[in-house]
XYZ file of C-alpha atoms in Angstrom:
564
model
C -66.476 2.317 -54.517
C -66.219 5.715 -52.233
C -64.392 4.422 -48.702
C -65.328 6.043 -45.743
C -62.238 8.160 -44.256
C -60.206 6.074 -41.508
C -57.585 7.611 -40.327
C -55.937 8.075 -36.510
C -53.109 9.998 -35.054
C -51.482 8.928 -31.354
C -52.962 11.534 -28.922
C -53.341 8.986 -26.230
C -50.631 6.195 -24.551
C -52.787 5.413 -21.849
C -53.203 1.149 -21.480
C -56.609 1.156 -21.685
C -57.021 3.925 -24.549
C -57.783 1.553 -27.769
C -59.077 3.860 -30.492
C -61.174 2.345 -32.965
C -62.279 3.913 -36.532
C -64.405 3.685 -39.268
C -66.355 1.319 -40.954
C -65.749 -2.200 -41.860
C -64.140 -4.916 -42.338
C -63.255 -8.586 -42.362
C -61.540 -11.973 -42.278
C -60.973 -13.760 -39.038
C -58.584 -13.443 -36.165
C -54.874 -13.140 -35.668
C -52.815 -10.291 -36.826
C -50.811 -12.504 -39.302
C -53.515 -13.140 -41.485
C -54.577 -12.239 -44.982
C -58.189 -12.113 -47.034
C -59.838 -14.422 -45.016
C -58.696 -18.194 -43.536
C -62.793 -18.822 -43.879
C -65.521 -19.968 -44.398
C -63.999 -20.879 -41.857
C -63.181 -23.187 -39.342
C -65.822 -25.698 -41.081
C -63.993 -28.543 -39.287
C -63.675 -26.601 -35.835
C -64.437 -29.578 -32.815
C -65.413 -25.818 -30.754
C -69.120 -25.953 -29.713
C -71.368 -23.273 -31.025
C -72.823 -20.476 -28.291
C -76.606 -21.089 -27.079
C -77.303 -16.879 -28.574
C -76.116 -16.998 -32.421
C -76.125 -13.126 -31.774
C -73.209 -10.573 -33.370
C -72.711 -7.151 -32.292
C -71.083 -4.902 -34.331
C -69.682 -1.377 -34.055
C -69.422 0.920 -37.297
C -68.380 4.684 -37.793
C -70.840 5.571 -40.361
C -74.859 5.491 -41.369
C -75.975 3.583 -44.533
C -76.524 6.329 -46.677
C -79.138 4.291 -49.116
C -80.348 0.610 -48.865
C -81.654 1.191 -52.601
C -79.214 -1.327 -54.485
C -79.556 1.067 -57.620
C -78.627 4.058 -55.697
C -76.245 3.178 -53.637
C -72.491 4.140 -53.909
C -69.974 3.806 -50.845
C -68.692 0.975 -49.100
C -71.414 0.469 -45.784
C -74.214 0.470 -48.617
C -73.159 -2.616 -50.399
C -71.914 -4.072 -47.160
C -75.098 -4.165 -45.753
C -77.007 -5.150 -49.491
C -74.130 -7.897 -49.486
C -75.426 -9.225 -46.285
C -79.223 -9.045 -47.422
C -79.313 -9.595 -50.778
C -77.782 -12.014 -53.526
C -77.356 -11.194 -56.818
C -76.137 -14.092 -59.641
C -72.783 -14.476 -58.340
C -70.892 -13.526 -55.202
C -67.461 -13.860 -54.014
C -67.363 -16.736 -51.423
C -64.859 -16.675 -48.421
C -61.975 -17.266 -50.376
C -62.452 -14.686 -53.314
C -63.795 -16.612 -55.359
C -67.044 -15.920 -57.477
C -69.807 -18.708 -57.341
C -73.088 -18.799 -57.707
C -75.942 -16.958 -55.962
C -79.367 -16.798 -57.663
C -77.870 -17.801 -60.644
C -77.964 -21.945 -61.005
C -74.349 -22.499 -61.970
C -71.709 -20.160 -63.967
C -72.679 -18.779 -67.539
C -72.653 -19.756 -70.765
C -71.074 -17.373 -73.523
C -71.368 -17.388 -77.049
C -68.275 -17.740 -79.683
C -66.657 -14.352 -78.974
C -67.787 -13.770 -74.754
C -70.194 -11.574 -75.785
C -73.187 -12.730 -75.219
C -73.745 -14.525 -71.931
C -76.832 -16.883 -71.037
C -77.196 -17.603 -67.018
C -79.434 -20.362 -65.582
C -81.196 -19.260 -62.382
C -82.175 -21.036 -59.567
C -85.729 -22.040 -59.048
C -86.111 -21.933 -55.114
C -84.645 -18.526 -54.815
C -87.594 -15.729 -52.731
C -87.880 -12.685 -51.640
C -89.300 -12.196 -48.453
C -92.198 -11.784 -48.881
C -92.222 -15.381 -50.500
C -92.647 -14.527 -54.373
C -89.734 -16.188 -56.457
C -87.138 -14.204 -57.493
C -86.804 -14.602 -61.605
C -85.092 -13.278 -63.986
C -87.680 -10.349 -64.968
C -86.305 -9.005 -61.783
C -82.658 -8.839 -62.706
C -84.251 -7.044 -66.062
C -85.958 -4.509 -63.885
C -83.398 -3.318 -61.490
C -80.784 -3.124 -64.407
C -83.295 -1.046 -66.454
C -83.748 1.279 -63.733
C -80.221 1.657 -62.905
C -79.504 3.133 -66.257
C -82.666 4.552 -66.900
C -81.797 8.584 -66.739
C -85.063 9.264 -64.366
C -83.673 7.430 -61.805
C -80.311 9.309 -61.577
C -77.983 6.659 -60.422
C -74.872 7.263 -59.689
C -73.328 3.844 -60.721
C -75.894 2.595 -62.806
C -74.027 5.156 -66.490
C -70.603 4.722 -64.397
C -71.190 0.931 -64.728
C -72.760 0.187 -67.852
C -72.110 2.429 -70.446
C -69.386 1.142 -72.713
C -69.869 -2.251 -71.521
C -73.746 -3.531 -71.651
C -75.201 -3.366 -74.883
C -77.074 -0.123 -75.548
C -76.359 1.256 -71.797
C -74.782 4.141 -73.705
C -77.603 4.972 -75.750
C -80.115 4.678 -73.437
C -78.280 7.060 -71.212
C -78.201 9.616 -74.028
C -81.480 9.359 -74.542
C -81.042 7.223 -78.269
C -82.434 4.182 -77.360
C -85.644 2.525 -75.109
C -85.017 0.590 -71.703
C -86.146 -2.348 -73.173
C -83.140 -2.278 -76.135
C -80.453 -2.616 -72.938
C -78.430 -6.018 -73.383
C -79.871 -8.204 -70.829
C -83.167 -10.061 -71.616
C -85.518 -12.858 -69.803
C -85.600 -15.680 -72.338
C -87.695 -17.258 -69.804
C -88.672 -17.007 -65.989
C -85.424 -18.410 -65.155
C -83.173 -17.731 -67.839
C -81.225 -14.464 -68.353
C -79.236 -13.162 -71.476
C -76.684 -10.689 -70.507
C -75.059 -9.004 -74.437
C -71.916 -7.035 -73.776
C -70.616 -4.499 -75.887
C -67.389 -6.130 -76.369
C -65.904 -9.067 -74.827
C -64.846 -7.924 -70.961
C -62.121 -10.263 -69.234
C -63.123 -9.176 -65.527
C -67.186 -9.915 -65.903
C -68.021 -12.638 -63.784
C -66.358 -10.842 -60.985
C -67.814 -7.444 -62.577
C -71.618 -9.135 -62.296
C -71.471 -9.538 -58.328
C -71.401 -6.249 -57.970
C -74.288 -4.906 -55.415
C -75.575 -2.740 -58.502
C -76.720 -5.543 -60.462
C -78.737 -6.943 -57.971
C -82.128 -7.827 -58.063
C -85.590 -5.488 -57.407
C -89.269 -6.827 -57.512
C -90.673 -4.478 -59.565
C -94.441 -5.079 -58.154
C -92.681 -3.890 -54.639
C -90.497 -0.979 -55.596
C -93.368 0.070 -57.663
C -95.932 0.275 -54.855
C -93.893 1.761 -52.502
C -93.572 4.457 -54.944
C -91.571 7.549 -53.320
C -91.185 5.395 -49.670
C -89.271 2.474 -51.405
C -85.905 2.105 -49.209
C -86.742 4.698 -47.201
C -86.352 2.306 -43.749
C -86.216 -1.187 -43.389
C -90.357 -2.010 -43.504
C -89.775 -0.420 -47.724
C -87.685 -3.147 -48.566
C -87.228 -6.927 -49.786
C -84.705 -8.991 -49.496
C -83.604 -12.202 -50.942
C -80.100 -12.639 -49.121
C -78.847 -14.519 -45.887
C -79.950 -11.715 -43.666
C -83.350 -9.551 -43.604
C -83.499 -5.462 -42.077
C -85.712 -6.005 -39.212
C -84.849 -2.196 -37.943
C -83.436 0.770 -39.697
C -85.206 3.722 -39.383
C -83.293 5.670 -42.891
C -79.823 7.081 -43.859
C -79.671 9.261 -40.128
C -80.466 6.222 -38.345
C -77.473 5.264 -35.984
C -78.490 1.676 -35.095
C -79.768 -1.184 -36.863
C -80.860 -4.386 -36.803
C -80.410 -7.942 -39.354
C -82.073 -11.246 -38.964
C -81.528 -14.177 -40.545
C -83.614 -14.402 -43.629
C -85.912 -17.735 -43.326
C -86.593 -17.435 -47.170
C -82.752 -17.644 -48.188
C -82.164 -19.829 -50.464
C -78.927 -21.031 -48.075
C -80.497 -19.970 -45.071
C -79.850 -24.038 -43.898
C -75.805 -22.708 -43.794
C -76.521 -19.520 -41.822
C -75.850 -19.977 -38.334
C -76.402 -15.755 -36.533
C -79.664 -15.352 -35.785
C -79.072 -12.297 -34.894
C -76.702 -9.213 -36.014
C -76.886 -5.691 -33.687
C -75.196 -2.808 -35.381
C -74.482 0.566 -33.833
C -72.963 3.449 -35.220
C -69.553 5.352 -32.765
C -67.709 7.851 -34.063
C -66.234 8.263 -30.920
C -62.751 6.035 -31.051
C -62.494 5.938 -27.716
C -66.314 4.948 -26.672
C -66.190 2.100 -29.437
C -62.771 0.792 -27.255
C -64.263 0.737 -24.341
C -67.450 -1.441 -25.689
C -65.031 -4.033 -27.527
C -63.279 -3.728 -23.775
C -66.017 -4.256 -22.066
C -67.732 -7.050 -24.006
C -70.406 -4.948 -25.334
C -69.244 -5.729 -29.202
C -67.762 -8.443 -31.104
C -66.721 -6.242 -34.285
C -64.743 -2.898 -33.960
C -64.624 -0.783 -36.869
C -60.685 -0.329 -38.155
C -58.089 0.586 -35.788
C -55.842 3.314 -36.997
C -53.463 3.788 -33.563
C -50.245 2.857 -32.553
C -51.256 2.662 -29.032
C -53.671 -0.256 -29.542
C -51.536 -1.854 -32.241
C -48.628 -2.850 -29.894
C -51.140 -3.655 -27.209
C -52.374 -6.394 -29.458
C -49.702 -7.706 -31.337
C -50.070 -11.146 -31.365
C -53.064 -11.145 -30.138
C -55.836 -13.590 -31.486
C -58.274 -10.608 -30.968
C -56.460 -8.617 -33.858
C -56.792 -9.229 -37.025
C -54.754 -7.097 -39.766
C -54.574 -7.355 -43.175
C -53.663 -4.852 -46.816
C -56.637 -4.235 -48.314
C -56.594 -3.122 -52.036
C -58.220 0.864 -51.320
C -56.373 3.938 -51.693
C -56.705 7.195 -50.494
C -55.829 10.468 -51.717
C -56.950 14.206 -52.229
C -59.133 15.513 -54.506
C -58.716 18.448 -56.702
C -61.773 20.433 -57.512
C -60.825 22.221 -61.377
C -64.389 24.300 -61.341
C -61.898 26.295 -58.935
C -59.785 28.432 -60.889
C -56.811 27.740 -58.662
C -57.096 24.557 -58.903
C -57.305 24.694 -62.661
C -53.596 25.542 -63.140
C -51.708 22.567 -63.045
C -48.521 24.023 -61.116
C -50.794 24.455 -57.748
C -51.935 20.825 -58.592
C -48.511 19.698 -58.579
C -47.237 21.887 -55.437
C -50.145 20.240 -53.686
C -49.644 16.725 -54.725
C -45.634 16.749 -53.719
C -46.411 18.582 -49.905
C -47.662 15.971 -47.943
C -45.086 13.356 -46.017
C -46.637 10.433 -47.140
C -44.029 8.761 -44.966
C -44.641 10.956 -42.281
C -48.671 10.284 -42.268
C -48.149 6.440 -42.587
C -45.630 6.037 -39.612
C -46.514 8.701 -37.909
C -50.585 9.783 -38.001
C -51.650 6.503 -39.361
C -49.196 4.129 -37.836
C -50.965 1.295 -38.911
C -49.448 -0.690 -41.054
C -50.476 1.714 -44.316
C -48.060 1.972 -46.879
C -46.931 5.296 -49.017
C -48.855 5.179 -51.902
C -47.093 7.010 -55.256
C -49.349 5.224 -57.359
C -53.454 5.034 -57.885
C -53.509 1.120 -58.737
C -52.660 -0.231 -55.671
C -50.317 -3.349 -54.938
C -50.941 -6.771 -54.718
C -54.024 -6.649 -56.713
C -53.686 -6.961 -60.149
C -51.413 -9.458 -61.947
C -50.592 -10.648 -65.369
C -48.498 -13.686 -66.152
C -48.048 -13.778 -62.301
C -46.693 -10.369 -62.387
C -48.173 -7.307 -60.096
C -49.331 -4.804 -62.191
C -46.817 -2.219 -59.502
C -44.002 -4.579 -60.732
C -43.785 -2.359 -64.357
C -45.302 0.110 -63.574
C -43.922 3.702 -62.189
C -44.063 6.060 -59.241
C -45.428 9.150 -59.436
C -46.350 12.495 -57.285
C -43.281 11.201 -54.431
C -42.757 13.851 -51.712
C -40.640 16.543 -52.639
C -41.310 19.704 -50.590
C -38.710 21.856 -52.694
C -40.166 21.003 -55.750
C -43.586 21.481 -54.577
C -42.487 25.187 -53.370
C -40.978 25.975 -56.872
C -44.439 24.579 -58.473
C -46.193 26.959 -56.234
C -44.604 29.912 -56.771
C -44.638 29.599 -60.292
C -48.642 28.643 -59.883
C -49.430 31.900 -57.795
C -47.532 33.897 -60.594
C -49.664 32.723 -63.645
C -52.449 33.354 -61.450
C -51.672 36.891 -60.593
C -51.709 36.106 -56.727
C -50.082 36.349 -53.354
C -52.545 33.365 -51.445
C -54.845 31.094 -52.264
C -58.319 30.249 -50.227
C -59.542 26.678 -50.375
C -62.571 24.532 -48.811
C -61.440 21.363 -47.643
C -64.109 18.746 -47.110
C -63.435 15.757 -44.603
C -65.397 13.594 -42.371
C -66.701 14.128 -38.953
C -65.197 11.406 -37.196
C -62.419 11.969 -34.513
C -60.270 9.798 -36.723
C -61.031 11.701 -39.614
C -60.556 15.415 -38.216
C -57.034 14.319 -36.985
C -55.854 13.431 -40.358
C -57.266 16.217 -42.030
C -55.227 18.742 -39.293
C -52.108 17.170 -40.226
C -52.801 17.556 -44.098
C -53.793 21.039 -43.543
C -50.498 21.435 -41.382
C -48.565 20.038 -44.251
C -49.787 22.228 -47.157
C -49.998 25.538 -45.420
C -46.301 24.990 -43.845
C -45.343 23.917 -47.171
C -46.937 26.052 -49.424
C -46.673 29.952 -47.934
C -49.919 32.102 -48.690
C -52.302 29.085 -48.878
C -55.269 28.605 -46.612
C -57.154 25.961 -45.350
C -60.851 25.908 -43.842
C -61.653 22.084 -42.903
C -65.437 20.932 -42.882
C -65.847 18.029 -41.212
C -69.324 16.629 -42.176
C -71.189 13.299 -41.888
C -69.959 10.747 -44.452
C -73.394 11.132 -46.188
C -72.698 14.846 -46.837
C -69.168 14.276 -47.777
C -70.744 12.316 -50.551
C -73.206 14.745 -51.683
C -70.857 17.621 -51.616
C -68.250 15.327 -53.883
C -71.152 14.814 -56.311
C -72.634 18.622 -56.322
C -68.424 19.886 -56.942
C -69.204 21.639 -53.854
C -65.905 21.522 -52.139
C -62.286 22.928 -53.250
C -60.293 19.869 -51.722
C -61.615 16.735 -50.654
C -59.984 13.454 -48.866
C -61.728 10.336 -50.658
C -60.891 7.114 -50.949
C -61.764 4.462 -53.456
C -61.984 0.598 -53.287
C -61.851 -1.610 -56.348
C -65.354 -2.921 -57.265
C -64.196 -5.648 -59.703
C -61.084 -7.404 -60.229
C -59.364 -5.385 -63.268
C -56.865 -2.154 -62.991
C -59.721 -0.561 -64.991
C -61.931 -0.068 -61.121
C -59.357 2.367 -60.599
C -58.579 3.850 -64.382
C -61.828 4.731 -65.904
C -63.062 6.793 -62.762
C -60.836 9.655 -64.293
C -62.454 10.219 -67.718
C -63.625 13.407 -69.160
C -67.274 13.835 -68.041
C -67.129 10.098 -65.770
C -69.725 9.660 -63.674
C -67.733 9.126 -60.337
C -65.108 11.799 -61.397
C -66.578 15.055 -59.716
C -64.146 17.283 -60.422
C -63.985 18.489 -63.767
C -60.459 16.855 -64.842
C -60.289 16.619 -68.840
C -57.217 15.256 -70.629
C -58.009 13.427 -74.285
C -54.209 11.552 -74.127
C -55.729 10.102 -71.080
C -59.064 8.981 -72.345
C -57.838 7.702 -75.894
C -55.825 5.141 -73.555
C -58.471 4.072 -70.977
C -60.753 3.921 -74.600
C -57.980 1.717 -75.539
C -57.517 -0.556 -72.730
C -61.525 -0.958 -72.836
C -62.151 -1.863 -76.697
C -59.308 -2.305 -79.325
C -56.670 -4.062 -76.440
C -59.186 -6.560 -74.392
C -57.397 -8.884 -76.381
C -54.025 -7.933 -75.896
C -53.570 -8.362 -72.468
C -49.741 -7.223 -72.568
C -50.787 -3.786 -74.677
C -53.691 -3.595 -72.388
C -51.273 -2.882 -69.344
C -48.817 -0.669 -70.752
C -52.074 1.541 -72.009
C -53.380 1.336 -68.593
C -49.830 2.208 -67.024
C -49.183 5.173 -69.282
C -52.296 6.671 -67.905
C -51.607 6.348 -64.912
C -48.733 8.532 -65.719
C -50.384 11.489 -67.260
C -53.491 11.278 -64.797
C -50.605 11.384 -61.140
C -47.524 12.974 -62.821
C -47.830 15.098 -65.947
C -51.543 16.296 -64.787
C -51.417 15.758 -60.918
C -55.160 15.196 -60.617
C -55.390 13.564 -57.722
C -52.610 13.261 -55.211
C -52.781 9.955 -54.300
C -51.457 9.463 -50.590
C -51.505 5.798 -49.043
C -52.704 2.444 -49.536
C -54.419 1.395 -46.331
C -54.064 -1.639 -44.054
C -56.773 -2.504 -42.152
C -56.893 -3.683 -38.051
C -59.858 -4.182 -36.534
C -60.354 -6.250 -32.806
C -62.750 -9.550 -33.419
C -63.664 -11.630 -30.644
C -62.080 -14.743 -30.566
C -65.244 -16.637 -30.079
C -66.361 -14.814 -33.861
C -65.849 -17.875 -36.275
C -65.767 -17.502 -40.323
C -65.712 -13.459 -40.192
C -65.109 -12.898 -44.403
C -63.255 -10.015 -46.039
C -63.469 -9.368 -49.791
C -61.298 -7.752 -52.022
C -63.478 -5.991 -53.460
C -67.048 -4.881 -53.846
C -68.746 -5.421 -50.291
C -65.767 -4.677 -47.527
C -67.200 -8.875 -45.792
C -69.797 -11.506 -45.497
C -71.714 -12.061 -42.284
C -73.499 -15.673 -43.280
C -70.612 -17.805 -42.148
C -70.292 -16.744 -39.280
C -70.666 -18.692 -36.543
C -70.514 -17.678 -32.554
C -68.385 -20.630 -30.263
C -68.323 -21.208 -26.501
């Protein structure tokens, strides 16, 4: 899903400057470790604080609370925490059961899936949560009058009839999931899918009570008094997308609300690095956002207050193709070899981030135990010369001396640092090009990605199911998350490949999926992918069974548990 942009160059050594960024995270303390140690601490002798109260800092506003609508990271963090949908990922990755009463059933050839729910499940308002309202909320996600932007992205090519419906050849009610009964679901796939029971805890397929959203009409998810919820936590104050503080109560209806220990969760929103340091310094938070800074890295190494680990999202620029310019692939290429990756990651970033010459990032997917970066190339490496020579050539075919482009970043301090040092790199590296930097609220950023209305644009993406495809299939001519009018039919016959004729040829599968990576970083330069992050964030050491995920929501809040 679309990351929020994290990002922090060392303008400050001072002891007691920690700059903090961003906007979420997870696991539990200590620098040394990875995903998340748990659910945590269930055998802990520490005694449990009288106040079961967390309060968290983030660096962005929820843009939408509307679980069809919704499409960036602090959205389906925040559904995550207040809603369930059949299956989530526990503490440990793994996918188990939510609403749904054990893991499905599938007919000869996985297409067809049946799922049992649970009976006891509510919203909060107290009326059961049944399978007509899984029906509902997928209906409306891929119904074109709502205008999702993940509902086509998710379903088409993969739910039966989530195509057609989208194109306007087929009814709602013909879409491939069906209520056999108030608790029984029937989920029909368009082809067999290896990644779906990871695929289905997505915050997209979630439930909506369709007497609710219905009568709320217009208002539905507008603040936090225009919405259900049936997860661990319920809003009990958000006042919309602008709102910069919010608040989540344990949910009394849950159907595991007996294994929720926080009463309480306080969330504000900083953008200021060095006002969210001096809360976490000062006791007035439990949760930073990311760190991004050398300064407070070696201040806390070792310390049981940091905790670091590689998540699976990369970053890179985005290349708008409505612009002419930007249409000739030689200034994609000069652009996409300019930037010192190495430079940014040890240097700006100096976080632990790694170089990334690659869009599927490593240590995510494997096959036969192998990472799917273990076969697969490098493309778009540094290479200022060549990036010159690219240039030149580019400004020739277009009959120019300089080029003028838009770059759209994010209005945190972290943000606006990194984008000065990419805009340093390109205009020192490429002579005649100019760079104007708008730094707007994440919220914008988003809606200026989806209108094309931007020339270059820093965006990052985080995988949303467990499959090289999260990544792939984003790239497709016409894709609904694509914004940017890239085209290349070499590329889509393979990602149609890797999605239909190879699902069954797992070893095929990858090479298909490998070769386009190829054309979409090096013969087409695209994107220009630029690192794979690693995340630090400062926890307080009292903060038991903090969860990170690998994908989908950035972590879980319902295991937590607040010690002495």
């Amino acid at each position: 899903m679309k990351k929020s942009k994290l990002s922090l160059l060392l303008v400050l050594s001072l002891v007691l400057s920690m700059f903090l960024a961003a906007c979420s995270g997870g696991g539990e303390k200590n620098e040394g470790k990875t995903k998340n140690e748990g659910k945590n601490n269930a055998g802990s002798e520490e005694k449990l604080a009288d106040e079961q109260v967390l309060n968290v800092l983030e660096s962005a506003e929820i843009p939408t609370m509307d679980s069809v609508m919704a499409e960036d990271v602090m959205g389906f963090t925040m559904l995550n925490a207040t809603n369930e949908g059949l299956y989530r990922l526990d503490a440990d990755q793994k996918v188990v059961p939510g609403v749904a009463d054990g893991m499905p059933t599938y007919n000869d050839d996985k297409t067809v899936l049946t799922i049992k729910l649970r009976q006891d499940a509510k919203w909060s308002n107290g009326d059961p949560v049944t399978a007509h309202d899984f029906v509902y909320s997928w209906q409306r996600a891929i119904n074109p009058d709502t205008a999702s932007p993940y509902g086509p992205y998710f379903m088409m090519g993969k739910i039966k009839n989530a195509t057609e419906i989208s194109e306007g050849k087929a009814k709602l009610e013909d879409l491939g999931i069906k209520a056999l009964d108030d608790y029984t679901l029937e989920i029909t796939l368009v082809r067999a899918l290896p990644y779906i029971e990871s695929y289905i805890t997505f915050q997209l397929f979630y439930p909506q009570n369709q007497k609710f959203v219905e009568a709320q009409g217009a208002d539905y998810a507008k603040d936090a008094a225009h919405l259900l919820y049936n997860g661990p936590f319920k809003m009990t104050k958000w006042d919309g997308p602008t709102a910069t503080e919010w608040v989540l109560e344990k949910n009394e209806t849950y159907t595991n609300a007996k294994d929720v220990t926080l009463t309480k969760i306080n969330f504000n929103v900083s953008k200021d690095p060095q006002a969210s340091a001096n809360a976490f310094t000062a006791g007035e938070t439990d949760i930073t956002p990311k760190l991004a800074q050398a300064a407070i890295l070696s201040q806390y190494e070792g310390s049981d207050e940091l905790l670091r680990y590689q998540e699976p999202s990369i970053w890179w620029l985005k290349m708008n193709e409505k612009n002419p310019a930007l249409k000739n692939k030689n200034i994609r290429k000069a652009i996409a070899l300019s930037v010192d990756k190495k430079a940014l990651v040890d240097d700006v970033l100096a976080n632990g981030s790694i170089e990334a010459d690659f869009l599927v990032p490593k240590g995510f997917a494997f096959l036969d135990g192998k990472d799917f970066r273990d076969t697969a190339g490098q493309w778009s490496k540094t290479n200022k010369e060549e990036a010159k020579k690219y240039w030149d050539k580019g400004l020739a075919e277009l009959g120019v001396k300089e080029v003028k482009f838009t770059y759209v970043g994010q209005d945190t301090e972290t943000a606006k640092t990194t984008d000065a040092f990419i805009k340093d790199q390109l205009e020192k590296n490429l002579p005649g090009l100019k760079l104007t930097i708008e730094s707007v609220p994440f919220k914008i950023r988003i809606a200026r990605e989806n209108k094309f209305e931007y020339d270059l644009l820093m965006g990052g993406w985080g995988p949303d199911y467990a499959d090289p495809m999260t990544y792939m299939d984003l790239w497709i001519t016409g894709g609904e998350q694509q914004h940017m009018d890239y085209s290349n039919p070499e590329f889509d016959k393979l990602i149609k490949a890797a999605s239909e004729d190879l699902v069954d040829k797992p070893q095929e599968r990858w090479k298909a999926l490998q070769d386009a990576e190829k054309i979409l970083l090096e013969d087409d330069a695209a994107i220009a992918p630029l690192y794979q992050r690693s995340v630090n964030l400062l926890i307080n050491p009292k903060v038991k069974g903090f969860a990170h995920h690998a994908f989908g929501a950035d972590y879980s809040y319902q295991w937590i548990k607040i010690t002495k």
